[in-house]
Short mmCIF file of C-alpha atoms and ligand atoms in Angstrom, two decimals:
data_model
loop_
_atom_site.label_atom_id
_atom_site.label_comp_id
_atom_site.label_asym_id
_atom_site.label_seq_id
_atom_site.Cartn_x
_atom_site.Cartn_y
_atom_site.Cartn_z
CA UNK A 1 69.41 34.72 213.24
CA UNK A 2 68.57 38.57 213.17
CA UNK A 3 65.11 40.15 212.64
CA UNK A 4 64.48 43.78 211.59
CA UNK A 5 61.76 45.09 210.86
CA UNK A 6 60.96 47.81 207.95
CA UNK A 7 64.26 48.02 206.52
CA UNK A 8 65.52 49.64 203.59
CA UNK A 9 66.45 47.55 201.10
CA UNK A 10 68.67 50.36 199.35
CA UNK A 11 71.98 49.92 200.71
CA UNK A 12 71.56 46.35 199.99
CA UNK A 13 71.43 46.33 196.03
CA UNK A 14 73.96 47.59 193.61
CA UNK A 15 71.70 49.04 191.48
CA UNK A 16 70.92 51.97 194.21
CA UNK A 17 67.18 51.24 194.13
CA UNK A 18 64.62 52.07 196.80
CA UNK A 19 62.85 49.56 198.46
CA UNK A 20 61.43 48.32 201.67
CA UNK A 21 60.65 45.27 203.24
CA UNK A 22 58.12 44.19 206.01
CA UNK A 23 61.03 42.19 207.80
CA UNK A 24 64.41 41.10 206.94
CA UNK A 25 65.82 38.13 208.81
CA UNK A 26 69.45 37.52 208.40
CA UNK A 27 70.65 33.58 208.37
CA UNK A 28 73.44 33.33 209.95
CA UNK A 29 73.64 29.55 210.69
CA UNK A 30 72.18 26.42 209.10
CA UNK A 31 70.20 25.74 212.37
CA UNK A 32 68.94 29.20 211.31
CA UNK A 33 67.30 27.82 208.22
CA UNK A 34 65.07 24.82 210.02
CA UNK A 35 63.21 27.61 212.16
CA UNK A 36 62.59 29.82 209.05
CA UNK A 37 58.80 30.63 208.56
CA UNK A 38 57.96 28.94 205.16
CA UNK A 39 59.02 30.95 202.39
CA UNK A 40 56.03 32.41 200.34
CA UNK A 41 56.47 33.58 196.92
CA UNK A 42 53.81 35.71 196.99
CA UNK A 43 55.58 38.05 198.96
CA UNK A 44 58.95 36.92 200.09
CA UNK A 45 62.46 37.18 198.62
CA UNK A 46 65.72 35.25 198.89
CA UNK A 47 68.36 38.40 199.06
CA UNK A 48 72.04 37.92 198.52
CA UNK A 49 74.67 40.91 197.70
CA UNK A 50 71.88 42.36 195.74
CA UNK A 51 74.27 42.66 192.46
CA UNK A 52 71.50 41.28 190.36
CA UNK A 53 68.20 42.04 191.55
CA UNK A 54 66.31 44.78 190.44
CA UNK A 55 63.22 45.98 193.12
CA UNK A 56 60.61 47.36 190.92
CA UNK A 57 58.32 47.11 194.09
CA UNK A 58 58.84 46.61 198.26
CA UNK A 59 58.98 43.11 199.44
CA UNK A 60 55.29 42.86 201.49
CA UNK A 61 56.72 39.81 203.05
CA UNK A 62 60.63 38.84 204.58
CA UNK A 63 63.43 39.37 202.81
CA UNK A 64 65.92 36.70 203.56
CA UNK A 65 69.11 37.71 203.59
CA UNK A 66 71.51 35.13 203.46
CA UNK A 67 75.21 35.34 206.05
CA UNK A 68 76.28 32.06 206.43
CA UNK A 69 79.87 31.66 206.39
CA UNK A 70 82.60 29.65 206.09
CA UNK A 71 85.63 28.32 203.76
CA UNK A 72 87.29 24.65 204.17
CA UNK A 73 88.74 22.27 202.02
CA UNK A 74 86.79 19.36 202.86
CA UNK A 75 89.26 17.02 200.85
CA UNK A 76 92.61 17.37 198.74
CA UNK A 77 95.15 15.12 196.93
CA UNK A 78 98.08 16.44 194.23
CA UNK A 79 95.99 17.51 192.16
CA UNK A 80 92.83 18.68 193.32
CA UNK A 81 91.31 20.58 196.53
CA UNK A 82 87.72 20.44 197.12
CA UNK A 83 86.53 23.61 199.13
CA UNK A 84 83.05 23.87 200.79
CA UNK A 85 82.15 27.47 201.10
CA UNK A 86 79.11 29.23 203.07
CA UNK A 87 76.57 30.82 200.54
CA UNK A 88 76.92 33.94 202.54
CA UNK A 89 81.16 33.99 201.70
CA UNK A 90 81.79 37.45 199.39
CA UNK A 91 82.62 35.72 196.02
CA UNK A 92 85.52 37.69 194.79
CA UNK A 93 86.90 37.48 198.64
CA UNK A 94 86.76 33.58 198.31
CA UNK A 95 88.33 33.97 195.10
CA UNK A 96 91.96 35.77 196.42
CA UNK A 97 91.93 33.24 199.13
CA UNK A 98 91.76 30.44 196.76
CA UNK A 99 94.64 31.55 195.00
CA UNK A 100 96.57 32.67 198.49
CA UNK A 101 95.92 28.35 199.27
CA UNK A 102 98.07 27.71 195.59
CA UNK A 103 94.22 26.67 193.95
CA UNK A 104 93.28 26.86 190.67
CA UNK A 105 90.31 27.67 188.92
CA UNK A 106 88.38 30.76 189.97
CA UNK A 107 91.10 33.26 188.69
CA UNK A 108 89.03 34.24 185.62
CA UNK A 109 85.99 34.55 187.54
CA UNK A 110 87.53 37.39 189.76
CA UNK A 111 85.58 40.30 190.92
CA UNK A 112 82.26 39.31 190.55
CA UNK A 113 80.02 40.95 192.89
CA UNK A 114 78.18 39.11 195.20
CA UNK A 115 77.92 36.16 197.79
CA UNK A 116 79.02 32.76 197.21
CA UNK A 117 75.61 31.60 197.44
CA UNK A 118 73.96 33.37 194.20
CA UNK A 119 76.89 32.33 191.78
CA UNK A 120 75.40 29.29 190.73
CA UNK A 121 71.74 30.86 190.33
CA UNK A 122 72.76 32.15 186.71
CA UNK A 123 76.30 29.91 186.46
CA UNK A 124 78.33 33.08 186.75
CA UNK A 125 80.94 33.18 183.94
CA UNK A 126 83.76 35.55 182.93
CA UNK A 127 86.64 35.91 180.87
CA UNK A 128 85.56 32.50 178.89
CA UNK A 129 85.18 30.65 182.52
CA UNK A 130 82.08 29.55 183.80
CA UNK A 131 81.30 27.85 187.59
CA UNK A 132 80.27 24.70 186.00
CA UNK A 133 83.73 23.85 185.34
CA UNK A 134 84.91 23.86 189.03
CA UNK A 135 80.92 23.40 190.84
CA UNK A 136 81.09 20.28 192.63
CA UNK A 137 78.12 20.21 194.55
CA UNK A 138 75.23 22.67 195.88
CA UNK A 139 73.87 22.30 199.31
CA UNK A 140 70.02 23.66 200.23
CA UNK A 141 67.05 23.91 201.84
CA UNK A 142 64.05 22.79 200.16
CA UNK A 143 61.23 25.32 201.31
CA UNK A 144 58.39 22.68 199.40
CA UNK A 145 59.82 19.64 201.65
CA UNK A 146 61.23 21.34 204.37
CA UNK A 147 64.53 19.24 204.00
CA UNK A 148 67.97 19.45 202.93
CA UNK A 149 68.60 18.73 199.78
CA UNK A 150 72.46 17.38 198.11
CA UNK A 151 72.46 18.57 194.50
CA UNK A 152 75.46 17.23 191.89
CA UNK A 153 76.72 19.57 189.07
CA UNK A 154 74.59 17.47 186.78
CA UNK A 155 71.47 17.82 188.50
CA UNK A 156 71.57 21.94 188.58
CA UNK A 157 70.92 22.26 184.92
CA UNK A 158 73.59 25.03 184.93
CA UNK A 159 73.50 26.63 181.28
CA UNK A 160 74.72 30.57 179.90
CA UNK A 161 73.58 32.53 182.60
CA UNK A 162 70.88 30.00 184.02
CA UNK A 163 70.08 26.91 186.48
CA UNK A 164 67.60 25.08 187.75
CA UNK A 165 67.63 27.57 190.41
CA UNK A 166 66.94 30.25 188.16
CA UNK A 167 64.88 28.62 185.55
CA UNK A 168 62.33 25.26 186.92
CA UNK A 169 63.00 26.06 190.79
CA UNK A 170 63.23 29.29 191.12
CA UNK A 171 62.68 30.58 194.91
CA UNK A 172 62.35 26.74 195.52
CA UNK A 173 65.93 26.30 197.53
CA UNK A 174 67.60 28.79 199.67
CA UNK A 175 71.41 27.24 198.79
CA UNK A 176 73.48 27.38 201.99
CA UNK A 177 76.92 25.84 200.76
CA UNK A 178 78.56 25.02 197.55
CA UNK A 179 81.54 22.73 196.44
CA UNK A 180 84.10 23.58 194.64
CA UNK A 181 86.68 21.45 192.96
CA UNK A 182 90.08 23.69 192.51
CA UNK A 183 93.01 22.56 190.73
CA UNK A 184 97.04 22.40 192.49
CA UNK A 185 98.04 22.55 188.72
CA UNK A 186 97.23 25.68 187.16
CA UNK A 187 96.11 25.64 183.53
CA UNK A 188 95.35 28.85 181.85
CA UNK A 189 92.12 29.84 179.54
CA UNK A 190 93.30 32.56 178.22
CA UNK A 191 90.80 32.52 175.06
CA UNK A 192 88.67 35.54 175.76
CA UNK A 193 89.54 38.14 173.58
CA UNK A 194 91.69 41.05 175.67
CA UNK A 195 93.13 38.69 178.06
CA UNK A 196 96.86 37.27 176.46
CA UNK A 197 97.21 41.30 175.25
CA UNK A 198 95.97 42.65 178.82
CA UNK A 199 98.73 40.38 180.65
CA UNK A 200 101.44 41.16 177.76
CA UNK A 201 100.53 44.63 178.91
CA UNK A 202 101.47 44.09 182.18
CA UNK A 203 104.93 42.48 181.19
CA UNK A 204 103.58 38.94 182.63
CA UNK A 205 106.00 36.43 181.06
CA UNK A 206 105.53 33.64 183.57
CA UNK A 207 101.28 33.14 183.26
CA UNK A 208 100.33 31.88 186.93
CA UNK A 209 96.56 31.93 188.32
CA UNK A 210 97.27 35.28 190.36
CA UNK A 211 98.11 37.27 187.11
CA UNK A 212 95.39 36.11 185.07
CA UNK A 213 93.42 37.53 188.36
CA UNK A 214 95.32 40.69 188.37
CA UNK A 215 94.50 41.05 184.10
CA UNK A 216 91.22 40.05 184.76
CA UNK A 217 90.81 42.92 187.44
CA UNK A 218 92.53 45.22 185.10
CA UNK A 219 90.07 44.43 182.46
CA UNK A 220 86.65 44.42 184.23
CA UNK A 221 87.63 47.87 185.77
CA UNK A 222 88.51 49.58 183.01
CA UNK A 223 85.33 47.97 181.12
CA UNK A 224 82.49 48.15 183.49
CA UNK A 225 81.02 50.41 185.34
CA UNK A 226 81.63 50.46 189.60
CA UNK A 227 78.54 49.88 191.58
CA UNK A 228 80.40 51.86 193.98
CA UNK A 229 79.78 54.36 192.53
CA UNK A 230 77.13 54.56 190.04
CA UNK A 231 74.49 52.12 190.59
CA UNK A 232 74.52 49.22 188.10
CA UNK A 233 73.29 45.48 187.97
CA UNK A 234 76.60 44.37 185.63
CA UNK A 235 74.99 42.84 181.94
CA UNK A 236 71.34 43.94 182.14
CA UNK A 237 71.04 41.99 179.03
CA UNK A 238 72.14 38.10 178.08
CA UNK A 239 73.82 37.95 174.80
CA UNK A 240 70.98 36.14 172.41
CA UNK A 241 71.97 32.73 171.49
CA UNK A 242 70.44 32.20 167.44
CA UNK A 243 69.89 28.99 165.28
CA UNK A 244 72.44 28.96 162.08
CA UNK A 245 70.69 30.54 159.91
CA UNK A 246 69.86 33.73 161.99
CA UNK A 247 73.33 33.77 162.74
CA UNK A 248 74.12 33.86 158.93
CA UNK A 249 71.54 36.57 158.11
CA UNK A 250 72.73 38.94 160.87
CA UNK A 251 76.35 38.60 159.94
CA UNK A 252 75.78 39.49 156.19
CA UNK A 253 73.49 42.51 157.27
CA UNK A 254 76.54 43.64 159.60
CA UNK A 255 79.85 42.13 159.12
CA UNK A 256 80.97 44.00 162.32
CA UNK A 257 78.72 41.82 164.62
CA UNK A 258 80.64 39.85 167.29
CA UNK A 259 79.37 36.79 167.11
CA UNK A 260 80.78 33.86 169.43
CA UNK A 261 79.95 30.08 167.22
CA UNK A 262 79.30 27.73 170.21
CA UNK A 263 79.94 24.68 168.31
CA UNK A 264 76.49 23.18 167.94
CA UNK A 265 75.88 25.90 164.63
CA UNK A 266 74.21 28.28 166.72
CA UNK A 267 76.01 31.58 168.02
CA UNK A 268 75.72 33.67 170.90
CA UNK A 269 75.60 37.73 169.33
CA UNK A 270 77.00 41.02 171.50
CA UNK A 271 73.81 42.16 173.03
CA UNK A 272 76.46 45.70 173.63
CA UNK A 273 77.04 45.82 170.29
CA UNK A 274 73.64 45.49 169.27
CA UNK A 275 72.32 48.17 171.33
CA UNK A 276 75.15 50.46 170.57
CA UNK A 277 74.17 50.43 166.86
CA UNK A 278 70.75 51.18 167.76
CA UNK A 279 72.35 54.63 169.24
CA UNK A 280 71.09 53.79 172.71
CA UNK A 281 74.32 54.11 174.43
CA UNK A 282 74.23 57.29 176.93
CA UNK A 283 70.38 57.03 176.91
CA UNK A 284 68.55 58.38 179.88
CA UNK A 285 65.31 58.46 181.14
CA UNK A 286 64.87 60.41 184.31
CA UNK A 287 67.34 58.69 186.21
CA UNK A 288 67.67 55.49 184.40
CA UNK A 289 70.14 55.28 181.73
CA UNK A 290 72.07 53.21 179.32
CA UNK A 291 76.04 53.16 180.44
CA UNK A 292 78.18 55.44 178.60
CA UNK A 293 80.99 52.97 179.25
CA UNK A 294 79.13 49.81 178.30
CA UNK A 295 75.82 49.62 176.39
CA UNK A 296 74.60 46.22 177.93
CA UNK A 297 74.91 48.12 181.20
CA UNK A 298 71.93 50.07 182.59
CA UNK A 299 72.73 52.83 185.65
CA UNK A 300 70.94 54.88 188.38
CA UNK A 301 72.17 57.78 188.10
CA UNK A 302 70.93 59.20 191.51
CA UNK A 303 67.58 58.30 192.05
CA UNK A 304 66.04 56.23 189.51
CA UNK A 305 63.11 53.87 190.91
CA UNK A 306 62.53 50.45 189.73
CA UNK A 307 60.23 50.72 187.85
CA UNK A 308 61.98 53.78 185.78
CA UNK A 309 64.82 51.15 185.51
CA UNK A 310 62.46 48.62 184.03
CA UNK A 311 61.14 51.27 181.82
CA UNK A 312 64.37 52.06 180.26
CA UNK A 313 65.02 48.32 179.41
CA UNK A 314 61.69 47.90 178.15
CA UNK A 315 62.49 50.77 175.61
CA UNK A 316 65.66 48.89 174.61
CA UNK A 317 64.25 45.62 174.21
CA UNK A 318 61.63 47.36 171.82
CA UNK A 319 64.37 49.32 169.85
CA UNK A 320 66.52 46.92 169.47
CA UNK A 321 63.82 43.65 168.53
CA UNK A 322 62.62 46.56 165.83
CA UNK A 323 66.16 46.55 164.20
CA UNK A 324 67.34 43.04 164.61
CA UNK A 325 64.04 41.07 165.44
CA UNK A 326 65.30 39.65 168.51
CA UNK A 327 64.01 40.57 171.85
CA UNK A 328 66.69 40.42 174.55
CA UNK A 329 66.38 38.87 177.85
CA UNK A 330 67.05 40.47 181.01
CA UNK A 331 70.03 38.59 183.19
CA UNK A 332 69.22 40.22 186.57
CA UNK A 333 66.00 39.19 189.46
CA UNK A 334 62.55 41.28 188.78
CA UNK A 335 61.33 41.53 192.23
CA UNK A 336 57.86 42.58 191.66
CA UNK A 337 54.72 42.33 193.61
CA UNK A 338 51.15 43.36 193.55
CA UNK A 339 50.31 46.23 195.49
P1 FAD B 1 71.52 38.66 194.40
O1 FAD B 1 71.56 39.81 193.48
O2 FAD B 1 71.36 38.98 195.86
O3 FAD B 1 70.48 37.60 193.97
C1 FAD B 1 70.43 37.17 192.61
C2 FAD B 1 69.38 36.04 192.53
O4 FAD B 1 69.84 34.91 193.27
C3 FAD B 1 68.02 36.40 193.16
O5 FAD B 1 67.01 35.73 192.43
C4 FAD B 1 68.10 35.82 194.58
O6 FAD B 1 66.83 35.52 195.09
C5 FAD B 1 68.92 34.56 194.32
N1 FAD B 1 69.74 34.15 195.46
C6 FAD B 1 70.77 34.83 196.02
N2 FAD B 1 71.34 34.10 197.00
C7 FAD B 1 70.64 32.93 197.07
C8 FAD B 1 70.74 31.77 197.87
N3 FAD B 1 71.65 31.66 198.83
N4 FAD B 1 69.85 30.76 197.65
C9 FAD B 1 68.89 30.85 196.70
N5 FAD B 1 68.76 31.93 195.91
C10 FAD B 1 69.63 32.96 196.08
N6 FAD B 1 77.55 37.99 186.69
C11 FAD B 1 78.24 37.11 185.93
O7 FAD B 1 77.82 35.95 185.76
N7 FAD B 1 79.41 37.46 185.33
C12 FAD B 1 79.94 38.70 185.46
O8 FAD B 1 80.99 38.97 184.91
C13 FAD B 1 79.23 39.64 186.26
N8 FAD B 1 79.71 40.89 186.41
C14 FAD B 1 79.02 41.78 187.15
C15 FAD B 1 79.55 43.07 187.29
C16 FAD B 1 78.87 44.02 188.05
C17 FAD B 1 79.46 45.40 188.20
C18 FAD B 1 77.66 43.68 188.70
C19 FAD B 1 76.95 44.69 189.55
C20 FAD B 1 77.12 42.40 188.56
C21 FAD B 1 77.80 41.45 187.77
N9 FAD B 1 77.31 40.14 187.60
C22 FAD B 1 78.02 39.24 186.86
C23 FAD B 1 76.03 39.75 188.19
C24 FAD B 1 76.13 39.31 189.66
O9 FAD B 1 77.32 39.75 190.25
C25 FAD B 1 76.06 37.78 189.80
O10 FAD B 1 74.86 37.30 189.23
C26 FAD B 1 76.13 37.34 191.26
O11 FAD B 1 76.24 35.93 191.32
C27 FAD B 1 74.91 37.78 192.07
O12 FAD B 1 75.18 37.52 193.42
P2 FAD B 1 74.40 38.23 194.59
O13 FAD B 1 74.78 37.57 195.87
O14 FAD B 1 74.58 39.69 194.51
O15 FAD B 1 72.91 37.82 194.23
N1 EPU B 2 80.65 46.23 172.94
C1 EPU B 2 80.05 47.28 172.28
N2 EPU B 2 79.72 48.39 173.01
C2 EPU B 2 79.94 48.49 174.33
C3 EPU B 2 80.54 47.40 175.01
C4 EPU B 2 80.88 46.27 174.29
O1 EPU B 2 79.85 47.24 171.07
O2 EPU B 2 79.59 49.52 174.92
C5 EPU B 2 81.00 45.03 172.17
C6 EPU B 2 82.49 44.99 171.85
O3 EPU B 2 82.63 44.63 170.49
C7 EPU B 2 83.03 43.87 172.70
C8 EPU B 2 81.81 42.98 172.87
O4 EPU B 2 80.70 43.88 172.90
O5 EPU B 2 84.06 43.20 172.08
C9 EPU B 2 81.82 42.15 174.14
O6 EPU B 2 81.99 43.02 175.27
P1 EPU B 2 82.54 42.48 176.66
O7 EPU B 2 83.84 41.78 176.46
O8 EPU B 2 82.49 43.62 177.62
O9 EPU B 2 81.52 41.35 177.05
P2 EPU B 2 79.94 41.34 177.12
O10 EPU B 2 79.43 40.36 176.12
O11 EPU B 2 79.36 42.70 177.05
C10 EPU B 2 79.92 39.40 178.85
C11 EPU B 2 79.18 39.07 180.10
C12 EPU B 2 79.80 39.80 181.28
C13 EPU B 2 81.24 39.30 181.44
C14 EPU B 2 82.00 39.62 180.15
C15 EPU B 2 83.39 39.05 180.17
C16 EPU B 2 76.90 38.56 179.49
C17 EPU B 2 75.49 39.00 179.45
N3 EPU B 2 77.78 39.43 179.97
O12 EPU B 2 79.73 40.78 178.61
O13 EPU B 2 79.08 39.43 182.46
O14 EPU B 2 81.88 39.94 182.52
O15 EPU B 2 81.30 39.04 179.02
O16 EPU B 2 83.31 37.66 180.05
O17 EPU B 2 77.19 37.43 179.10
C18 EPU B 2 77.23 40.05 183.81
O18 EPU B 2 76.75 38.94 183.53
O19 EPU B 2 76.67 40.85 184.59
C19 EPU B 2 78.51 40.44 183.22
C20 EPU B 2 79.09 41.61 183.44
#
């Protein structure tokens, strides 16, 4: 375990955002994580890659920044490998070396920022993939108990972009390990719209897992914006899920609305698309501003604060509830504390 105190928190999210801490204390080990102080959510926060956090304030308390590494396949017959990976493992790393062991699974979920750790906070999902379809099993700390606790896919509540450990139990379990269950025998989803065309354009006759990885690659770069170099929290928006009728209204009212059915007669609506029509897309407010390459996107453009960040989606939200009646929810972590 490290301890600094004071840090800057701005190197450490990909939106570019100022913010301090009163300590940080890196976990580097699971023996780490029985001699933590308690966590207190009054004033402490659980800090991963930082791709989806947005500090409208400093942390008063300890940011705990969780290292804890590790890859092994725990077990494997012909057709399955299950891997147990340290929440502190880069995501999109552990991805490449999944495919570099002949696995399965994770190609359409390549390059997602952040740690192993955070994906199944919000069920990451890409390219028609989500983690529930490979999570095996989710391995924390209970702060309330002070124990570890075993979760099984079932028990996470893992939905579009949300968990238990988003949603019911939020800052309840620091996750130190997941389980994944990879495949030996690739089968492709190649549903999402862009994907067969993006590997026709690359001349891919033969579809294995590392192509759909390279497409996949091919596609989120030329879609989204780099955090390398301009600031960005990926979707700042979810895509609103509406009941049947809804659905039905909005599509008559604009017949060029993507709209994805999800089987149960409700549909999941572009969130981009919506805000695009609302003529947000370029938007700026100080140093906030709506992506010029994608409109669900929201930038720093140098030095935007958190709070001018929050502003700007606050003035989306409104614009875009006034024009379609439905208020969007933000995807990424409001850390936000009284002064
Ligand atoms: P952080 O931002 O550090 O934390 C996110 C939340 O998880 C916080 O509430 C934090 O407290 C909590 N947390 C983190 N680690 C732990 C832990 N070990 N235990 C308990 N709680 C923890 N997401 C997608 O789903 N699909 C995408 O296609 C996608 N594309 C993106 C593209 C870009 C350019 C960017 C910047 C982001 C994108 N995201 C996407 C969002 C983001 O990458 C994911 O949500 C990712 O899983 C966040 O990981 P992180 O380690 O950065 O988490
Ligand atoms: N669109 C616009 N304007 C834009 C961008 C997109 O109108 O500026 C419309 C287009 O019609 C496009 C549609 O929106 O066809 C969908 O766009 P895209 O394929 O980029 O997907 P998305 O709905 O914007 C979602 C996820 C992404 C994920 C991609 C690929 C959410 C909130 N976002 O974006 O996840 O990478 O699909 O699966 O579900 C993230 O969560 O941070 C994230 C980046």
């Amino acid at each position: 375990m490290k301890v600094f105190e004071g840090p800057s928190l701005r190197g450490m999210n990909s939106l570019g955002l100022e913010a301090s801490a009163d300590l940080l204390i890196a976990i580097e080990t699971e023996e780490d994580v029985i001699d933590l102080p308690r966590f207190n959510p009054e004033q402490d926060c659980i800090l991963g890659g930082g791709s989806n956090i947005v500090f409208a304030t400093d942390v008063p308390g300890t940011v705990y920044h969780n290292r804890i590494l590790g890859k092994d396949i725990i077990e494997h017959n012909s057709e399955h490998a299950v891997v147990e990976v340290g929440a502190g493992e880069n995501w999109h790393q552990l991805v490449v070396w999944s495919l570099d062991q002949g696995l399965s699974g994770l190609e359409n979920l390549s390059l997602i920022p952040g740690q192993t750790g955070a994906a199944p906070i919000q069920n990451i999902g890409a390219y028609g993939v989500e983690l529930s379809s490979v999570l095996h099993g989710v391995t924390a700390w209970d702060w309330q108990q002070s124990l570890w606790v075993y979760f099984e896919p079932g028990e996470c509540a893992l939905g579009y972009r949300d968990s238990l450990f988003k949603a019911m139990a939020a800052d309840r379990y620091l996750i130190t390990s997941i389980r994944l269950k990879l495949n030996r025998n690739f089968r492709p989803r190649l549903g999402y719209s862009g994907l067969r065309e993006e590997l026709s354009a690359m001349g891919v006759e033969n579809v294995t897992a590392p192509a759909v990885s390279d497409a996949v690659i091919r596609l989120r770069r030329r879609k989204l914006p780099d955090p390398a170099m301009t600031g960005n929290a990926g979707s700042f928006f979810k895509n609103p899920v509406v009941g049947p009728g809804q659905a039905d209204t909005l599509k008559s009212a604009h017949p060029d609305l993507p709209l994805w059915p999800l089987g149960d007669g409700r549909a999941k609506l572009s969130a981009a698309w919506m805000i695009e029509l609302c003529g947000l897309k370029g938007l700026r407010l100080g140093d906030a501003a709506v992506s010029g390459q994608h409109a669900l996107v929201l930038i720093n453009l140098g030095s935007a604060s958190g709070k001018e960040i929050v502003e700007l989606a606050h003035k989306v939200q409104s614009t875009v509830a006034d024009r379609f009646g439905i208020v969007l929810e933000p995807e990424p972590r409001l850390v936000e504390f009284d002064a």
